Short mmCIF file of C-alpha atoms in Angstrom, two decimals:
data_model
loop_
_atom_site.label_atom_id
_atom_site.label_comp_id
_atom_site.label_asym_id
_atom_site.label_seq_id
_atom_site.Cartn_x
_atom_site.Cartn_y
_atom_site.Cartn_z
CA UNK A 1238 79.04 104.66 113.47
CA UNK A 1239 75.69 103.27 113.10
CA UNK A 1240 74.77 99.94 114.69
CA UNK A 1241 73.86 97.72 111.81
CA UNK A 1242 77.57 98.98 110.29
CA UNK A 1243 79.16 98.37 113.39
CA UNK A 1244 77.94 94.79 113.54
CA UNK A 1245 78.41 94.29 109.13
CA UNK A 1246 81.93 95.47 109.66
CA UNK A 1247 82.41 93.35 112.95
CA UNK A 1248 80.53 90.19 110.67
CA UNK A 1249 83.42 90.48 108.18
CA UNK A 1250 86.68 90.82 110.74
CA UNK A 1251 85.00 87.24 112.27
CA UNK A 1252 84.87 85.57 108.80
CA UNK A 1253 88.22 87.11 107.77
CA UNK A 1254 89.67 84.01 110.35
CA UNK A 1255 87.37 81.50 108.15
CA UNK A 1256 83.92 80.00 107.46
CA UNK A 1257 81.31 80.40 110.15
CA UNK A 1258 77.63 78.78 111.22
CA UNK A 1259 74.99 81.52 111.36
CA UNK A 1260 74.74 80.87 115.19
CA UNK A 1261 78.82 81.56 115.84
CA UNK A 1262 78.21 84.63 113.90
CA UNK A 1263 75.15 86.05 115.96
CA UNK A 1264 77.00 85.01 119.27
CA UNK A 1265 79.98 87.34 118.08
CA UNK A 1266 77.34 90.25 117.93
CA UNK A 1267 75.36 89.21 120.11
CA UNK A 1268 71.85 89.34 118.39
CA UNK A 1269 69.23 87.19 117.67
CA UNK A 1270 69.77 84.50 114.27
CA UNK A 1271 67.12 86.91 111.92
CA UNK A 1272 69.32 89.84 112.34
CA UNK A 1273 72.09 88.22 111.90
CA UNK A 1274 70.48 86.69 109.12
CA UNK A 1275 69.36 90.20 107.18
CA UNK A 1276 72.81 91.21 107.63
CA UNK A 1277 74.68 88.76 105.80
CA UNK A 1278 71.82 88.48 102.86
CA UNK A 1279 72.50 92.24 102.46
CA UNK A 1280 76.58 91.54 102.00
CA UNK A 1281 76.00 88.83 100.08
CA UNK A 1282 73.83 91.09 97.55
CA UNK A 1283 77.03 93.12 97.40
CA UNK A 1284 79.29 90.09 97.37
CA UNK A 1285 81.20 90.77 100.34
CA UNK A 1286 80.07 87.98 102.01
CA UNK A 1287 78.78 84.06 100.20
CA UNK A 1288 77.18 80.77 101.61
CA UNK A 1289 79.20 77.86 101.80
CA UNK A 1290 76.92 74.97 101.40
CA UNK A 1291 73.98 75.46 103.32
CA UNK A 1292 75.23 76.27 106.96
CA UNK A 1293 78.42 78.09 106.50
CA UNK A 1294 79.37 81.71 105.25
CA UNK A 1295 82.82 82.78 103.97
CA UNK A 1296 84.15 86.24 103.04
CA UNK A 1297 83.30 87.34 99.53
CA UNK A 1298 84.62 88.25 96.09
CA UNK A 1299 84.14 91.97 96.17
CA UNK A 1300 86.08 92.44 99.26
CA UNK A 1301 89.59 91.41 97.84
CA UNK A 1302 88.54 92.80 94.51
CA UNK A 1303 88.05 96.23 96.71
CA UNK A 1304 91.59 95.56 98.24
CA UNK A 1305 93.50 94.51 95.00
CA UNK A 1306 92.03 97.56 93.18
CA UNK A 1307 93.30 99.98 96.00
CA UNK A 1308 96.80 98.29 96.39
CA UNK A 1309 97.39 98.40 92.69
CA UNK A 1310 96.36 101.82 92.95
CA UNK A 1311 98.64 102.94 95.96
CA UNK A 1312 101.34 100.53 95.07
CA UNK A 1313 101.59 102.03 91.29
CA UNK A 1314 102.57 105.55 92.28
CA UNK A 1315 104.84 104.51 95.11
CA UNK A 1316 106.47 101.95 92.72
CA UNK A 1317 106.36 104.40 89.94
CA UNK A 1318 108.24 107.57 91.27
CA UNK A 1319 112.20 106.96 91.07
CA UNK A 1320 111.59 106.36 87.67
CA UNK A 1321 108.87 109.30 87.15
CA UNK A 1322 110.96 111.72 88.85
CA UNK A 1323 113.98 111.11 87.28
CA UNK A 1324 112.27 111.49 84.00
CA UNK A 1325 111.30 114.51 85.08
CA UNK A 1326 114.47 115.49 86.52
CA UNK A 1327 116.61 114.86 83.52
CA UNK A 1328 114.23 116.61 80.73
CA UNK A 1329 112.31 119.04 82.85
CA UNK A 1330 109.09 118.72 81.19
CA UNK A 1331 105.68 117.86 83.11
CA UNK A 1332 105.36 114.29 84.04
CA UNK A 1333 101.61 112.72 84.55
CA UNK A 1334 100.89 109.39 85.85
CA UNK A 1335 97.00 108.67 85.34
CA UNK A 1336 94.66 105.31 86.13
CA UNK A 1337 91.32 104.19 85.21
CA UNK A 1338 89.10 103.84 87.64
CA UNK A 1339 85.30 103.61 87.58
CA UNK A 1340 84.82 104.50 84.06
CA UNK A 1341 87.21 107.15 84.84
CA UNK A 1342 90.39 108.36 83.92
CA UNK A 1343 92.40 109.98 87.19
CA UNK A 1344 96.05 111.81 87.12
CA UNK A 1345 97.01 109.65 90.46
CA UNK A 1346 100.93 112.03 90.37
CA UNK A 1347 102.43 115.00 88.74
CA UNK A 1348 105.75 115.97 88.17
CA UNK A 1349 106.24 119.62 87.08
CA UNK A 1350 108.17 121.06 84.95
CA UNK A 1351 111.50 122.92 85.79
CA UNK A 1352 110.93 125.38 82.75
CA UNK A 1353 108.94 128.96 83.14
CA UNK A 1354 105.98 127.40 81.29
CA UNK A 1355 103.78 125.07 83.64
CA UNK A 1356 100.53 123.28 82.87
CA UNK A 1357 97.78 123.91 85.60
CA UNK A 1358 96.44 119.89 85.69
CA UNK A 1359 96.20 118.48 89.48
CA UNK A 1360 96.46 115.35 91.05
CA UNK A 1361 92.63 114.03 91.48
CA UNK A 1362 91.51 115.67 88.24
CA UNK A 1363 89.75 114.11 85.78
CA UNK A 1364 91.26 113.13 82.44
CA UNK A 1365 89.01 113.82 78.93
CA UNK A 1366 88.78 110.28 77.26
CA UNK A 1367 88.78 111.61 73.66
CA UNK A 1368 91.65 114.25 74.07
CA UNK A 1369 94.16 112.79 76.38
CA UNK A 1370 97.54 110.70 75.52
CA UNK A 1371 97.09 108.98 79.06
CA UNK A 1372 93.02 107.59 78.92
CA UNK A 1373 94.04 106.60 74.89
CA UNK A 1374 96.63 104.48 76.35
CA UNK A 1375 94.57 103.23 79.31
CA UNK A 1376 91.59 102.76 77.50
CA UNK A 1377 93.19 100.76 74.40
CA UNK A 1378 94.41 98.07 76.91
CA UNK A 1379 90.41 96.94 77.50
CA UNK A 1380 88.21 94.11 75.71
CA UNK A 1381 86.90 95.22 72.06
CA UNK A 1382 83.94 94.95 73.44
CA UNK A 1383 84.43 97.69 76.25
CA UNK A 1384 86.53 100.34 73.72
CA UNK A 1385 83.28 100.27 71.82
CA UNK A 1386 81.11 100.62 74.79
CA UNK A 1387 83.15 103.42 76.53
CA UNK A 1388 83.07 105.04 73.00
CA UNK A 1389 79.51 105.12 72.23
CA UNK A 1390 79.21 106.84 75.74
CA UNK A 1391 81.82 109.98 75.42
CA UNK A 1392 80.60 113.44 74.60
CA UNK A 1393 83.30 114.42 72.01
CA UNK A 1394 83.20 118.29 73.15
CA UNK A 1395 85.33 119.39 71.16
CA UNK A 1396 88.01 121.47 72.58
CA UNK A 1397 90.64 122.07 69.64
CA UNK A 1398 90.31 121.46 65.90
CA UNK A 1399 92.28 118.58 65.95
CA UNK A 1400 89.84 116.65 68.99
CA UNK A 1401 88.52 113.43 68.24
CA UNK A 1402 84.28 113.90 67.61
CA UNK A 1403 83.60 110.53 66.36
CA UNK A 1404 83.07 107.22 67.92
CA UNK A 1405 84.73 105.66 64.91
CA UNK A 1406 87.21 108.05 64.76
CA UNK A 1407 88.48 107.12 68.60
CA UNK A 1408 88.21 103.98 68.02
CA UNK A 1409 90.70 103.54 65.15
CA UNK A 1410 92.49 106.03 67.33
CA UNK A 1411 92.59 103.40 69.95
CA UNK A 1412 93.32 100.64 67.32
CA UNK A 1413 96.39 102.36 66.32
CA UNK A 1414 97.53 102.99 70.16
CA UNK A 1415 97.27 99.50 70.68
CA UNK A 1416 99.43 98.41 67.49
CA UNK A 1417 102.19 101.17 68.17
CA UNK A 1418 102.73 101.47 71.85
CA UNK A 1419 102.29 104.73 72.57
CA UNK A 1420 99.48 107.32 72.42
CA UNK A 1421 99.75 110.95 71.67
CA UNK A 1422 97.26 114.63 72.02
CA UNK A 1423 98.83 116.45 69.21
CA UNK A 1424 96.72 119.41 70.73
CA UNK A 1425 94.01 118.03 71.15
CA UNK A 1426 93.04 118.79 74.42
CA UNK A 1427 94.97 122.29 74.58
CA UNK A 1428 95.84 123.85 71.41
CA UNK A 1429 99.33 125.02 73.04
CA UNK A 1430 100.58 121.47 74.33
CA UNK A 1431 101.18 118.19 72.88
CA UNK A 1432 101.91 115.14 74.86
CA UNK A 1433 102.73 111.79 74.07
CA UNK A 1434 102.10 108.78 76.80
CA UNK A 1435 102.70 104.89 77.37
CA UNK A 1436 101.31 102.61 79.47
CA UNK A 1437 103.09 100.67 82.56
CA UNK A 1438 102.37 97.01 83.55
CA UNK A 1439 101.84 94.99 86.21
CA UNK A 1440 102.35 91.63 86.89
CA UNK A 1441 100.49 90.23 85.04
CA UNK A 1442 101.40 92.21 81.72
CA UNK A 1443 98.51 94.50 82.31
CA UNK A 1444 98.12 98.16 81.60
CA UNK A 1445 98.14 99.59 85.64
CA UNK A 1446 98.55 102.65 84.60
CA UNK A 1447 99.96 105.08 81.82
CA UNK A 1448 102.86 108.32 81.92
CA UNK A 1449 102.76 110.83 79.88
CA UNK A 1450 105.14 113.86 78.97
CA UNK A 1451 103.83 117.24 78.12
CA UNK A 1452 104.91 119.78 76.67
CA UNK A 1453 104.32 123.74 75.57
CA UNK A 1454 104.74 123.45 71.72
CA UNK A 1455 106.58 127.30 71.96
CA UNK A 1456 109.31 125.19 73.76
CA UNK A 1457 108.92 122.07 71.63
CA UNK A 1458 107.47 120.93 68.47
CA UNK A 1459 105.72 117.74 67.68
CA UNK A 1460 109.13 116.28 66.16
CA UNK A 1461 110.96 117.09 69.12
CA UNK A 1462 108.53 115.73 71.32
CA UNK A 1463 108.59 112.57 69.77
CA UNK A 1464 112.05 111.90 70.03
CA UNK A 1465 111.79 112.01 73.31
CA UNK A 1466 109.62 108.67 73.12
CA UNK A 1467 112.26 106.40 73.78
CA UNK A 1468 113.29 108.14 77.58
CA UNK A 1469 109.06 107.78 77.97
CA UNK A 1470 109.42 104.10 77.29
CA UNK A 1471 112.43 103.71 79.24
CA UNK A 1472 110.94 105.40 82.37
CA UNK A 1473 107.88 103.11 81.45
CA UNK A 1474 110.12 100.13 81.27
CA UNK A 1475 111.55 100.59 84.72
CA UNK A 1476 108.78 101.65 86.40
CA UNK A 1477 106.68 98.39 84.98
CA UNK A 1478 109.55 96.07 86.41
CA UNK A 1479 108.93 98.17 90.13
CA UNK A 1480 105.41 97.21 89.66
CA UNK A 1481 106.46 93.34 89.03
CA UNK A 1482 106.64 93.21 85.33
CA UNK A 1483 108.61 91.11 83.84
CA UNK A 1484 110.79 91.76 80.77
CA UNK A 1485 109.80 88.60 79.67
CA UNK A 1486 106.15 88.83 79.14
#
């Protein structure tokens, strides 16, 4: 570990017990009050460190923003499995559990399917915005202001001949997620599987993450898939209450 880490990360520990003078902080690494000083200037340009007042410094915002983000993240897909995998268990079909992070849209858990036919998706991957049940879900939950942002940016490859190539046209697909529930790829992404996906709250009533179900359409059609929509909420449901969502909200 480099030295000026060592002492930013050793900075942070001594404020994580409260505010400190510049001097306490450069007797804790033992360095002379400009280096000390350059250190904390350069976490405080990446808010992980602000003045109080004029003598004192304090942790900053983007640390606990860093650690709430990575909780939620962790806590979703532990809190999220009984009911995932018993989805899963009960139907057979694949079970995805995706989040958006970054701009991106991640498949955080998979549950595959107990039938002969198996999709090839893996945990990590990447999502397509304009194709997939699970970022239509996850992205309909942000401010106007952000769908039409994150829309103007997507490059609508398109990968079947019913895939979204339009801002406008994702965007009313988005509308319509948000008014319904639920969001569905009637092949869209493949043109062999459908999938249909709803989100799951937090605490707050906020979309954490969304679960989707998909499915060969040899084994099922689009009918069938749908009716399976109240088992996805249901799963949804539960695992939203894990994740400290109230029925209430």
């Amino acid at each position: 570990m480099s030295q000026s880490l060592d002492r930013a990360l050793t900075l942070m520990e001594e404020l994580a017990t409260g505010a400190k003078t510049l001097d306490e902080l450069s007797a804790v690494i033992e360095v002379h009050k400009s280096t000390t000083l350059r250190l904390l200037r350069t976490l405080e340009s990446h808010r992980f460190v602000r003045r109080d007042g004029v003598h004192h410094y304090r942790l900053g915002t983007a640390l606990f923003d860093l650690a709430n983000r990575a909780l939620e993240e962790r806590d979703v897909r532990r809190a999220a499995e009984p009911a995932l995998r018993d989805l899963n268990a009960r139907l057979g079909y694949t079970v995805h559990l995706a989040s958006y992070e970054g701009g991106e849209v991640i498949y955080i858990d998979k549950y595959d399917s107990t039938h002969p036919m198996r999709m090839y998706s893996r945990i990590g991957r990447r999502a397509p915005l304009h194709c997939t049940a699970v970022a239509k879900v996850l992205l309909s939950d942000l401010p106007e202001a952000r769908r039409r942002e994150v829309a103007d940016t997507i490059d609508y490859v398109p990968l079947t001949a019913n895939t979204i190539t339009t801002p406008a046209a994702y965007l009313a697909e988005l509308d319509r997620v948000r008014d319904r529930g639920y969001a569905v790829d009637n092949a869209e992404h493949e043109d062999f599987i459908h999938c249909v996906a709803v989100p799951i709250r937090g605490s707050r009533g906020e979309v954490v993450a969304a679960v989707s179900m998909s499915v060969p359409k040899v084994m099922l059609d689009f009918d069938g898939l749908l009716g399976h929509l109240p088992d996805l909420l249901a799963t949804a449901r539960t695992a939203s209450v894990e994740c400290g969502w109230s029925p209430r909200d």
